[in-house]
Short mmCIF file of C-alpha atoms and ligand atoms in Angstrom, two decimals:
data_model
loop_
_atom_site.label_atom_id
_atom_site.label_comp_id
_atom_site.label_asym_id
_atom_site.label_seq_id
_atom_site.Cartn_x
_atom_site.Cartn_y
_atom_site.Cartn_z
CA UNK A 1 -19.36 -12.88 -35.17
CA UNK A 2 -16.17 -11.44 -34.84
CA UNK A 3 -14.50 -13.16 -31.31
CA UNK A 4 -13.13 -11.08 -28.55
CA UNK A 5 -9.77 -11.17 -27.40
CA UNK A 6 -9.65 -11.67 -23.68
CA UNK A 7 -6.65 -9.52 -22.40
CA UNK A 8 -5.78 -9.84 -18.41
CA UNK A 9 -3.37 -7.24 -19.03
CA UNK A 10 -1.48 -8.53 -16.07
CA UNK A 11 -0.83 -11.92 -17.99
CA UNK A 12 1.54 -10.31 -20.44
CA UNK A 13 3.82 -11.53 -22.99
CA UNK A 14 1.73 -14.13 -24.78
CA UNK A 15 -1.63 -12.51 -25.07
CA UNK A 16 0.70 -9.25 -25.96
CA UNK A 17 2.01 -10.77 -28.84
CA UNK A 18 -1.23 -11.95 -30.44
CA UNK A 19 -2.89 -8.84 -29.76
CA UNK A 20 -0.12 -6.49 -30.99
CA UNK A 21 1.56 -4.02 -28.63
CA UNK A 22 -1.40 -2.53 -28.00
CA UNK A 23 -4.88 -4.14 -27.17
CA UNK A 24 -7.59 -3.82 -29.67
CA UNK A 25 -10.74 -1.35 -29.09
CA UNK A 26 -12.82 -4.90 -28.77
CA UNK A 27 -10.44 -6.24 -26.40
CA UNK A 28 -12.09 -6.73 -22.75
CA UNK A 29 -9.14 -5.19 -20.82
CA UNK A 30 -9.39 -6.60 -16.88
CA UNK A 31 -7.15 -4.68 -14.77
CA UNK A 32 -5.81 -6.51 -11.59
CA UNK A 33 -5.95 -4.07 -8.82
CA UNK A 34 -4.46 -4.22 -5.61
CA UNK A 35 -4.20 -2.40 -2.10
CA UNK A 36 -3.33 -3.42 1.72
CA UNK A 37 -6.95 -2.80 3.28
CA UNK A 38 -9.90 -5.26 3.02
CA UNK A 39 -13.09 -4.27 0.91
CA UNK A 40 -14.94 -1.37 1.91
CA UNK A 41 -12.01 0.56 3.27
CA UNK A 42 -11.95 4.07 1.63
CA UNK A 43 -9.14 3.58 -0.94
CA UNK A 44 -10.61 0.21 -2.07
CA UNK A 45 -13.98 1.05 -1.84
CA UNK A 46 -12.92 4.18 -4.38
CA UNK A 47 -11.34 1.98 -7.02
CA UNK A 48 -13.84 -0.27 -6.90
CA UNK A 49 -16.12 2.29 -7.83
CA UNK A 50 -13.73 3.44 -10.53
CA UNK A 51 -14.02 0.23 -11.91
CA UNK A 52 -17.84 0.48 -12.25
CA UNK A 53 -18.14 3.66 -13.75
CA UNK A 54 -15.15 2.01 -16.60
CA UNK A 55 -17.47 -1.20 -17.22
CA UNK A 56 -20.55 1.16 -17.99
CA UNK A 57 -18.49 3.79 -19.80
CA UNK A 58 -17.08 0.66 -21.93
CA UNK A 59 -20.26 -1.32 -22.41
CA UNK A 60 -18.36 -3.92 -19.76
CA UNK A 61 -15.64 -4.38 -22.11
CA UNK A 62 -13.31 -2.75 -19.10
CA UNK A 63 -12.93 -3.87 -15.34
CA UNK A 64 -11.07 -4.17 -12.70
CA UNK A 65 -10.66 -6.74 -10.63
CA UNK A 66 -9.78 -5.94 -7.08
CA UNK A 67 -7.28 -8.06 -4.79
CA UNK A 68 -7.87 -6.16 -1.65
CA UNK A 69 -6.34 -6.99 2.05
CA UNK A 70 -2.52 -7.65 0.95
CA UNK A 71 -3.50 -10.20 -1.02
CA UNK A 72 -0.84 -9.60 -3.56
CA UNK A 73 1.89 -8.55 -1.07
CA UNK A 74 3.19 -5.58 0.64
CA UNK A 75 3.25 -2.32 -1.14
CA UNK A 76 7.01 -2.30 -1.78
CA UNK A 77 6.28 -5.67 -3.59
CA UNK A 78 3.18 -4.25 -5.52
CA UNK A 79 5.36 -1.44 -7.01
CA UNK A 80 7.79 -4.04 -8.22
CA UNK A 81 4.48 -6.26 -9.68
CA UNK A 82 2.89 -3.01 -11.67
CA UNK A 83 7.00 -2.23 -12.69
CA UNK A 84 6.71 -5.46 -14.58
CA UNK A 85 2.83 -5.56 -15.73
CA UNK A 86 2.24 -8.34 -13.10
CA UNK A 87 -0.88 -5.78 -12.06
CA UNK A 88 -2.38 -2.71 -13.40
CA UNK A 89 -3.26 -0.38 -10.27
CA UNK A 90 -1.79 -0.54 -6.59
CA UNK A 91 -2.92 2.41 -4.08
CA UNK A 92 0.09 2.77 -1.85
CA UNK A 93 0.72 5.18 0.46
CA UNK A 94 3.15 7.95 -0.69
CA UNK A 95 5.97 6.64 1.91
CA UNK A 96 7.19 4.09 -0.34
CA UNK A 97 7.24 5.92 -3.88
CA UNK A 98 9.81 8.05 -1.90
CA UNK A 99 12.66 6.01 -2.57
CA UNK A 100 11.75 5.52 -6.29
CA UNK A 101 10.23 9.01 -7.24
CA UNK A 102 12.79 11.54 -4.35
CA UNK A 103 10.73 14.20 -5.39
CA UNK A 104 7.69 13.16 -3.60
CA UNK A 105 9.74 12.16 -0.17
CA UNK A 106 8.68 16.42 0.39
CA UNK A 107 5.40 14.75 1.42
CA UNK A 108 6.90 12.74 3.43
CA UNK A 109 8.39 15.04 5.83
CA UNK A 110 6.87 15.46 9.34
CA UNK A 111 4.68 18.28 10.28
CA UNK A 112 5.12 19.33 6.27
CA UNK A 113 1.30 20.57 6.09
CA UNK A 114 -0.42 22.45 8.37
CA UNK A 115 -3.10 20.18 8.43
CA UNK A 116 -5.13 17.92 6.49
CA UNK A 117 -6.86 20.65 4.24
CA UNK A 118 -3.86 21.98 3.82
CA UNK A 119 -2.49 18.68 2.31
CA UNK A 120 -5.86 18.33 0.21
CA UNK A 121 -5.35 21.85 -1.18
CA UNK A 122 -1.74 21.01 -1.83
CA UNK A 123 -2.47 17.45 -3.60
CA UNK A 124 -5.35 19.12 -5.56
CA UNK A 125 -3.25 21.86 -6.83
CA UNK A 126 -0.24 22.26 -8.93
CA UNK A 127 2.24 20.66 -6.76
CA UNK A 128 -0.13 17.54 -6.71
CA UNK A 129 0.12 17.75 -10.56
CA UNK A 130 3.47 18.32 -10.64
CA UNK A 131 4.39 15.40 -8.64
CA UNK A 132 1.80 12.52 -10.37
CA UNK A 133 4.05 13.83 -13.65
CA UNK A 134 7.41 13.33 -11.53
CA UNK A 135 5.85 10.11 -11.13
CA UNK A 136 4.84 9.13 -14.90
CA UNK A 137 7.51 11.58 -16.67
CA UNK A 138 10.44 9.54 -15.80
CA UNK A 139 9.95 5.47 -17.57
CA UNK A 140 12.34 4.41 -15.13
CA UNK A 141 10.12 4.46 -12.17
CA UNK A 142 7.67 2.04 -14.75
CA UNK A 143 5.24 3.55 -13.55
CA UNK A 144 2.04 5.80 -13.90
CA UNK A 145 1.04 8.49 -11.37
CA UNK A 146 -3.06 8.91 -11.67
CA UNK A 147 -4.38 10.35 -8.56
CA UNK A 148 -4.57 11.15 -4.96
CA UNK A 149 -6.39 9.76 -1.94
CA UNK A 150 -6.67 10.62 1.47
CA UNK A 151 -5.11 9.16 4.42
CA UNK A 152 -5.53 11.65 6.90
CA UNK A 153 -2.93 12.40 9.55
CA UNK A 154 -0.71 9.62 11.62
CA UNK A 155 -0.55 9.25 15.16
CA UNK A 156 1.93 6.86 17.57
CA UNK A 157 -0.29 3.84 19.33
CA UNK A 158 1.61 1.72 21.79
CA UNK A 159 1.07 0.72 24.75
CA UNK A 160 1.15 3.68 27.23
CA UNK A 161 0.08 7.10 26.57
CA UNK A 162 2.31 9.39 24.06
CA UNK A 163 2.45 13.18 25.09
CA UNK A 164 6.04 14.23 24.99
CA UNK A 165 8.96 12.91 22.95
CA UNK A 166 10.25 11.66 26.45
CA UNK A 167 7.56 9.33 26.24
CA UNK A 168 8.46 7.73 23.34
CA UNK A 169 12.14 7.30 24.95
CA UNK A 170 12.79 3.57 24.66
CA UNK A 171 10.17 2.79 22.44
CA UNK A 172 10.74 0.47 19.19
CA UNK A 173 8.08 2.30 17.08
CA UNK A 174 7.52 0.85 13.50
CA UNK A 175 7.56 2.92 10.59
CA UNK A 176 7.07 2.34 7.09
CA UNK A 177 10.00 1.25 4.41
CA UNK A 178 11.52 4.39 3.89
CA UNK A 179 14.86 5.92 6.12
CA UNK A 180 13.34 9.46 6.06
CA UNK A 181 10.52 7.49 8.40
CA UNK A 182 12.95 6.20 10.75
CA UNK A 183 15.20 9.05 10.99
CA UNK A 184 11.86 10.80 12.05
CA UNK A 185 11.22 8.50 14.49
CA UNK A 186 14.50 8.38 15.74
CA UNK A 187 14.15 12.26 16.09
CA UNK A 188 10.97 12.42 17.94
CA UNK A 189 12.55 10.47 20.72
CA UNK A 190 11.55 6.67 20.00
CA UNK A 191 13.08 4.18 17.66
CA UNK A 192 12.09 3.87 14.69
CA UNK A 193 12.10 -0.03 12.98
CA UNK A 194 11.25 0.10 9.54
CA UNK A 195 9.29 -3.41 8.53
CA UNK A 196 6.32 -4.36 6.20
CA UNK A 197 2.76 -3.03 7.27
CA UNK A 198 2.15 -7.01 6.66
CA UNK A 199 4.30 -8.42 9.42
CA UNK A 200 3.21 -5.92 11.64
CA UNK A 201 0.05 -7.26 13.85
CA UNK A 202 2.68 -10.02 14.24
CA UNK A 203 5.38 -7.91 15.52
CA UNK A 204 3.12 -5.55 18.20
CA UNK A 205 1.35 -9.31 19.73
CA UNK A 206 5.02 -10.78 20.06
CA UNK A 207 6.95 -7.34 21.11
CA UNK A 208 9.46 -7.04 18.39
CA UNK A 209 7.53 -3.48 18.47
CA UNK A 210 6.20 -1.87 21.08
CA UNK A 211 3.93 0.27 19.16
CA UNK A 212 2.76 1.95 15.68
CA UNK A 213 1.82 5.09 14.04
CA UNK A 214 -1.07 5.40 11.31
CA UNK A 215 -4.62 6.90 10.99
CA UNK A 216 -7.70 6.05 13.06
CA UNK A 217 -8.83 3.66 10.24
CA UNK A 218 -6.20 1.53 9.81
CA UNK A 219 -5.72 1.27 13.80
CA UNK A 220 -8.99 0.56 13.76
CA UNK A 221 -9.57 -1.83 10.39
CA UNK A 222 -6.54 -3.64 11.39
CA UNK A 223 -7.23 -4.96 14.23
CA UNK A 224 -3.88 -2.90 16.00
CA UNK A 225 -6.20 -1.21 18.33
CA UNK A 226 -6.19 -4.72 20.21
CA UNK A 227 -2.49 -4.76 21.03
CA UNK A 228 -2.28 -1.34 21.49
CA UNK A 229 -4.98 0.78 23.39
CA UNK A 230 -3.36 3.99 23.44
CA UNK A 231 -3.44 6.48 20.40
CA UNK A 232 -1.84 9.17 20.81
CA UNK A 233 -2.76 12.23 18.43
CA UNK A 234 1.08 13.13 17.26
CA UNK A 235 -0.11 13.69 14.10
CA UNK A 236 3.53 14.34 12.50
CA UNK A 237 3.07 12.83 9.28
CA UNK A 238 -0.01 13.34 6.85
CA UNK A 239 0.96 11.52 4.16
CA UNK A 240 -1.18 11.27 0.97
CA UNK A 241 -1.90 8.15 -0.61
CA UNK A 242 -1.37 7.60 -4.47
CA UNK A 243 -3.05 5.17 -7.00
CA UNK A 244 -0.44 4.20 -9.50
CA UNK A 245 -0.50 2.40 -13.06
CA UNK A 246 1.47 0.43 -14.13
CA UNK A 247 3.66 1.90 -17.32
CA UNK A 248 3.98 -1.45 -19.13
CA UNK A 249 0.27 -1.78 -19.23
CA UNK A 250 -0.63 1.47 -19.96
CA UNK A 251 1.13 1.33 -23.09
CA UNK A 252 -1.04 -1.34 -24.07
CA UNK A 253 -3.87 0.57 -24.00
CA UNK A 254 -5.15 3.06 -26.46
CA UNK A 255 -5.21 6.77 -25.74
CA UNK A 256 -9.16 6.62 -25.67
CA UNK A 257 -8.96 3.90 -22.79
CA UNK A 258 -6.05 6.04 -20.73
CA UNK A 259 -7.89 8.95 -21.29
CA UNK A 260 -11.09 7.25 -19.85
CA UNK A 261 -9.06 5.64 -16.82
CA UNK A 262 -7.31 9.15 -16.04
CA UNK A 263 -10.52 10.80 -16.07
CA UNK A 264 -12.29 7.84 -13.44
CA UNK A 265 -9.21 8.59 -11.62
CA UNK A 266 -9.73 12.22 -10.99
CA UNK A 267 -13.14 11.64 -9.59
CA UNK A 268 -12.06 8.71 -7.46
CA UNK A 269 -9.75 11.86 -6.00
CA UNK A 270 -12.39 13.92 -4.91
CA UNK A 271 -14.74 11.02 -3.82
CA UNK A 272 -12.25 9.23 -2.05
CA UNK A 273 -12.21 11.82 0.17
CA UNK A 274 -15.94 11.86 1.24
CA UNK A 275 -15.44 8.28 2.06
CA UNK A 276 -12.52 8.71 3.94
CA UNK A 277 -13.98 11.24 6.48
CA UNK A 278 -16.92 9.15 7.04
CA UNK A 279 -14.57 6.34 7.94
CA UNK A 280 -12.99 8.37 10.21
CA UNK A 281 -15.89 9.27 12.08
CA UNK A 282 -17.18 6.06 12.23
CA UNK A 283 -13.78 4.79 13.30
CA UNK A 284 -13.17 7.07 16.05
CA UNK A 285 -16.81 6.13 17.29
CA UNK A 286 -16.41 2.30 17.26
CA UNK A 287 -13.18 2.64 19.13
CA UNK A 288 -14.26 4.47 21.99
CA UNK A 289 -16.78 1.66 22.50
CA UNK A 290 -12.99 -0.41 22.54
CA UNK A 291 -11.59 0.26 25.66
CA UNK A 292 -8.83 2.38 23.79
CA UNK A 293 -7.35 5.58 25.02
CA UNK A 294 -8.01 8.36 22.48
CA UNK A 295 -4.73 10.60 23.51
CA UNK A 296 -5.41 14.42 22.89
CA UNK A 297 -3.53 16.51 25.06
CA UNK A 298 -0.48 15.70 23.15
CA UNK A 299 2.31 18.73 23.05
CA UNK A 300 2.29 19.11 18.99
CA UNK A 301 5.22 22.17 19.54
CA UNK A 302 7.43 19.63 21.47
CA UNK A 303 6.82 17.53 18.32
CA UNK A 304 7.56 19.54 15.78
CA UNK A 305 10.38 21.18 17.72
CA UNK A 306 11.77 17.61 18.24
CA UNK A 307 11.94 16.65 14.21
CA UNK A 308 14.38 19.52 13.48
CA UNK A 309 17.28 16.82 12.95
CA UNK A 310 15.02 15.62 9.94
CA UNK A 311 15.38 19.17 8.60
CA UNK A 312 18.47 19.52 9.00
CA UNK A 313 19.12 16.26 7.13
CA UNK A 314 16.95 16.51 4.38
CA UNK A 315 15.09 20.34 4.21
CA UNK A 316 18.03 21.59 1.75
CA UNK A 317 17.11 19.19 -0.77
CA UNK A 318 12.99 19.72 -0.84
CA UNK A 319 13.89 23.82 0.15
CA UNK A 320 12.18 25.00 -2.89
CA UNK A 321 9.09 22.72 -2.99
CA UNK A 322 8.70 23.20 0.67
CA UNK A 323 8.02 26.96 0.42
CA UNK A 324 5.84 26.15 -2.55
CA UNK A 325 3.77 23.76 -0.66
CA UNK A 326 3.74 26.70 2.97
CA UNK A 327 2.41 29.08 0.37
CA UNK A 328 -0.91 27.14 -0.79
CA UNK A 329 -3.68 28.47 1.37
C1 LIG B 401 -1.85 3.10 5.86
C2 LIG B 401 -1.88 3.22 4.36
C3 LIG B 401 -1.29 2.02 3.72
C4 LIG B 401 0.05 1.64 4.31
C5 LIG B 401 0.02 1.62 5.81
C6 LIG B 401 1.41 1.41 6.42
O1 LIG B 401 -2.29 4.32 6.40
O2 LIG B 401 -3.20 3.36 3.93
O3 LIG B 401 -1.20 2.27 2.34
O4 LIG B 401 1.00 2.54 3.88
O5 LIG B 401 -0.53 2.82 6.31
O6 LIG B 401 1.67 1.95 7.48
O7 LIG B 401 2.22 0.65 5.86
#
C-alpha cells in the first residue's frame, strides 16, 4: 500500500521539501485555522463547517483544524503567522488588513454604508470581489483573500450612557490597531486608544479604558457586557470581516484543492450570515436579562456630522470607491 504523506501545512520547510513544492493529491492536507471568538461564535462556527464539507468532498484527506478563542494570538499576529505559513486561515476583522491591503481601509470608514444590507450588498458584489483580489493580487501582502463574513454594525459600551459626541468627551474609548480607528474616535468626541482586542477585558476591569465599541455578540460573548452595562447604538462603523489564506500555503496546494477551498469559502459567505443574525438575536435577548442598558435614542446625525474630520483626512484617497460603494442599492 502506497503510504500517505502527512502534511500540517503549517509545519513547513521540512515536510515541503520531501513532498515537493506542492503537496501530492494523496497528501492529507490539515489546515490550522484560527480566529479571536470561542467555538460556536458565527465566524468559527462557519469555518468549522467549511472544514466538514472539505473532509467529505476529499474522502477526509482535507481538514481543518480550528484554534478558536485567541488561541494563536491577536489578529495583527495571525496575519504575520499565515504571512509565513505558520497557519492556513485566520478570520479577522477588516480593521487590521487596512494597514497591509489601503484599499480596503474604504470599509473602514465610519458611517461608509447605509446600513448593514447595504454592506452585505456591497461585500457580495463587485467591490467585494474587487477587494478579496486587492487582497490576493499583490504577493506582498502573503496573503489570500477568500471571503466575507458578517459582523454587523459597532456601537460604544462604557460605563454611562452614549447619546451625543459630548458624551463621549473625556472618554478613553479603545479601538482596534489601525489610526483611521482612532482618528475616528478622536473625531466623535472621545479618545480613541488603539490596543489588542486580547488585552482588552483587562484594560476596561482596571480603567486603562473606560469603554469599547463592537457588535452585540462580541459584547456579549466576551464577557465586556460585565464591565460595561451601557451600549450605546452609535453604530459608526460596520465593518466586514474577512477569512484570509495564507499565500505560502496555498501555493502548496494544487489548483483542484484551491478551487475546492474557494468554492467552501463562498458558501461559508452566505451562511455565515444566517448564523450571525441568529446570534444577534439571541445576544440582544440574553443581555437584557443582564442588567445592561440597551442605548437607542442615540443622535446618529450628530454622529455622522461629528466624523467629518475623518473625511477630510482620508475621503480624497477612497473618493472613487466611495461613490462606487453609495451607488450599490
Ligand atoms: C470583533 C471582530 C474581531 C475583532 C474584534 C476587535 O467584532 O469579530 O475579529 O476584530 O471585533 O474589536 O478587535
Amino acid at each position: 500500500m502506497k503510504r500517505r504523506n502527512i502534511i500540517v501545512l503549517g509545519l513547513g520547510a521540512a515536510t515541503a521539501a520531501a513532498a515537493g513544492s506542492r503537496a501530492f493529491a494523496q497528501d492529507k492536507v490539515v489546515l490550522k485555522s484560527t480566529d479571536v471568538h470561542p467555538l460556536g461564535y458565527p465566524t468559527v462556527e462557519a469555518v468549522v463547517r467549511m472544514g466538514k464539507k472539505l473532509e467529505a468532498a476529499s474522502n477526509g484527506r482535507m481538514s481543518v483544524q480550528m484554534f478558536p478563542s485567541g488561541q494563536l494570538g491577536g489578529e495583527k499576529e495571525m496575519i504575520e503567522q499565515a504571512q509565513v505559513g505558520a497557519l492556513q486561515m485566520a478570520r479577522i476583522s477588516t480593521g487590521p488588513v487596512g494597514p497591509v491591503v489601503d484599499e480596503l481601509n474604504v470599509f473602514n470608514l465610519p458611517f461608509v454604508f447605509r446600513d448593514e444590507a447595504h454592506m452585505r450588498k456591497v461585500i457580495d458584489g463587485e467591490i467585494g470581489r474587487e477587494m478579496l483580489e486587492k487582497v490576493s493580487a499583490n504577493p506582498k501582502t502573503g496573503l489570500i483573500g477568500l471571503c466575507w463574513m458578517d459582523a454587523g454594525s459597532r456601537n460604544v459600551y462604557t460605563k454611562k450612557p452614549i447619546r451625543t459626541p459630548e458624551d463621549l468627551k473625556g472618554l478613553k474609548i479603545r479601538m482596534m490597531g489601525n489610526p483611521l480607528f482612532v482618528d475616528t474616535m478622536n473625531a466623535m468626541g472621545g479618545n480613541g486608544i488603539s490596543m489588542g482586542f486580547g488585552e482588552l477585558y483587562n484594560a476596561l476591569q482596571t480603567g486603562v479604558v473606560d469603554g469599547a465599541e463592537n457588535n452585540p455578540p462580541t459584547y456579549e460573548v466576551q464577557n465586556h457586557y460585565q464591565l460595561s452595562k451601557y451600549f450605546s447604538f452609535t453604530e459608526h462603523l460596520i465593518i466586514p470581516e474577512i477569512l484570509v489564506f495564507s499565500r505560502r500555503s496555498w501555493d502548496r496546494l494544487s489548483p483542484a484543492d484551491q478551487a475546492l477551498i474557494r468554492k467552501v469559502g463562498a458558501e461559508a459567505q452566505l451562511e455565515q450570515r444566517e448564523l450571525w443574525d441568529a446570534k444577534v438575536k439571541e445576544a440582544l435577548a440574553k443581555l437584557q436579562g443582564l442588567g445592561v442598558t440597551l442605548v437607542t435614542d442615540v443622535d446618529k446625525k450628530a454622529f455622522r456630522a461629528s466624523v467629518k474630520p475623518v473625511y477630510d483626512k482620508y475621503g480624497d484617497k477612497y473618493a472613487a470607491l466611495m461613490k462606487r460603494i453609495d451607488a450599490v442599492s
